[in-house]
Amino acid sequence: MSALGSVTVPCPVCSVPLEIPATVSMGSVDYDKNEVALSVQGDPTAANEHVAAHATDEAGEQR
């Protein structure tokens, strides 16, 4: 079972919230511990571009 959505995390440089598309899947169940394993897969493209823009800004170059 999986669900498509997004997660919002702050930029590590400027703290602007970045929305990252993600899929969360449920994996195995440990009935002894009442725990479910979760897997999160996301597309960090937009976040990577945002952070790369900070590196460009710091180098004094134009975006």
PDB file of C-alpha atoms in Angstrom:
ATOM      1  CA  MET A   1       0.000   0.000   0.000  1.00  0.00           C
ATOM      2  CA  SER A   2       1.335   3.451  -0.870  1.00  0.00           C
ATOM      3  CA  ALA A   3       0.183   7.046  -0.866  1.00  0.00           C
ATOM      4  CA  LEU A   4       1.296   9.904  -3.087  1.00  0.00           C
ATOM      5  CA  GLY A   5       1.592  13.359  -1.550  1.00  0.00           C
ATOM      6  CA  SER A   6       4.247  15.793  -0.484  1.00  0.00           C
ATOM      7  CA  VAL A   7       6.344  16.733   2.493  1.00  0.00           C
ATOM      8  CA  THR A   8       7.423  20.237   3.420  1.00  0.00           C
ATOM      9  CA  VAL A   9      10.880  20.774   4.832  1.00  0.00           C
ATOM     10  CA  PRO A  10      12.786  24.000   5.501  1.00  0.00           C
ATOM     11  CA  CYS A  11      15.713  24.983   3.307  1.00  0.00           C
ATOM     12  CA  PRO A  12      18.902  24.363   5.329  1.00  0.00           C
ATOM     13  CA  VAL A  13      20.281  27.711   4.147  1.00  0.00           C
ATOM     14  CA  CYS A  14      17.395  30.192   4.369  1.00  0.00           C
ATOM     15  CA  SER A  15      14.607  28.226   6.125  1.00  0.00           C
ATOM     16  CA  VAL A  16      12.085  28.809   3.308  1.00  0.00           C
ATOM     17  CA  PRO A  17       9.620  25.889   3.294  1.00  0.00           C
ATOM     18  CA  LEU A  18      10.224  23.609   0.301  1.00  0.00           C
ATOM     19  CA  GLU A  19       7.481  21.222  -0.837  1.00  0.00           C
ATOM     20  CA  ILE A  20       8.830  17.889  -2.050  1.00  0.00           C
ATOM     21  CA  PRO A  21       6.609  15.407  -3.898  1.00  0.00           C
ATOM     22  CA  ALA A  22       6.834  12.057  -2.122  1.00  0.00           C
ATOM     23  CA  THR A  23       5.399   8.559  -2.015  1.00  0.00           C
ATOM     24  CA  VAL A  24       5.072   6.748   1.296  1.00  0.00           C
ATOM     25  CA  SER A  25       4.790   2.964   1.202  1.00  0.00           C
ATOM     26  CA  MET A  26       4.001   0.584   4.029  1.00  0.00           C
ATOM     27  CA  GLY A  27       6.329  -2.380   4.226  1.00  0.00           C
ATOM     28  CA  SER A  28       6.592  -5.275   6.585  1.00  0.00           C
ATOM     29  CA  VAL A  29       4.691  -5.510   9.861  1.00  0.00           C
ATOM     30  CA  ASP A  30       6.334  -6.604  13.101  1.00  0.00           C
ATOM     31  CA  TYR A  31       3.363  -7.836  15.119  1.00  0.00           C
ATOM     32  CA  ASP A  32       5.497  -8.516  18.199  1.00  0.00           C
ATOM     33  CA  LYS A  33       6.452  -4.837  18.429  1.00  0.00           C
ATOM     34  CA  ASN A  34       3.274  -3.441  16.793  1.00  0.00           C
ATOM     35  CA  GLU A  35       5.433  -1.595  14.244  1.00  0.00           C
ATOM     36  CA  VAL A  36       5.119  -1.050  10.515  1.00  0.00           C
ATOM     37  CA  ALA A  37       8.127  -0.333   8.292  1.00  0.00           C
ATOM     38  CA  LEU A  38       7.655   2.764   6.118  1.00  0.00           C
ATOM     39  CA  SER A  39       9.509   3.705   2.973  1.00  0.00           C
ATOM     40  CA  VAL A  40       9.583   7.292   1.721  1.00  0.00           C
ATOM     41  CA  GLN A  41      10.703   8.127  -1.794  1.00  0.00           C
ATOM     42  CA  GLY A  42      10.746  11.722  -2.985  1.00  0.00           C
ATOM     43  CA  ASP A  43      11.750  13.838  -5.933  1.00  0.00           C
ATOM     44  CA  PRO A  44      14.274  16.379  -4.605  1.00  0.00           C
ATOM     45  CA  THR A  45      14.721  18.193  -7.953  1.00  0.00           C
ATOM     46  CA  ALA A  46      13.088  21.497  -6.939  1.00  0.00           C
ATOM     47  CA  ALA A  47      14.818  21.490  -3.536  1.00  0.00           C
ATOM     48  CA  ASN A  48      18.196  20.788  -5.155  1.00  0.00           C
ATOM     49  CA  GLU A  49      17.680  23.683  -7.583  1.00  0.00           C
ATOM     50  CA  HIS A  50      16.742  26.015  -4.718  1.00  0.00           C
ATOM     51  CA  VAL A  51      19.842  25.106  -2.700  1.00  0.00           C
ATOM     52  CA  ALA A  52      22.051  25.337  -5.817  1.00  0.00           C
ATOM     53  CA  ALA A  53      20.778  28.897  -6.320  1.00  0.00           C
ATOM     54  CA  HIS A  54      22.191  29.779  -2.879  1.00  0.00           C
ATOM     55  CA  ALA A  55      25.615  28.499  -3.956  1.00  0.00           C
ATOM     56  CA  THR A  56      25.386  30.641  -7.093  1.00  0.00           C
ATOM     57  CA  ASP A  57      24.382  33.676  -5.023  1.00  0.00           C
ATOM     58  CA  GLU A  58      27.296  33.131  -2.631  1.00  0.00           C
ATOM     59  CA  ALA A  59      29.718  32.968  -5.550  1.00  0.00           C
ATOM     60  CA  GLY A  60      28.475  36.377  -6.693  1.00  0.00           C
ATOM     61  CA  GLU A  61      27.163  35.094  -9.998  1.00  0.00           C
ATOM     62  CA  GLN A  62      23.844  35.746 -11.646  1.00  0.00           C
ATOM     63  CA  ARG A  63      21.187  33.036 -11.756  1.00  0.00           C
TER      64      ARG A  63
END
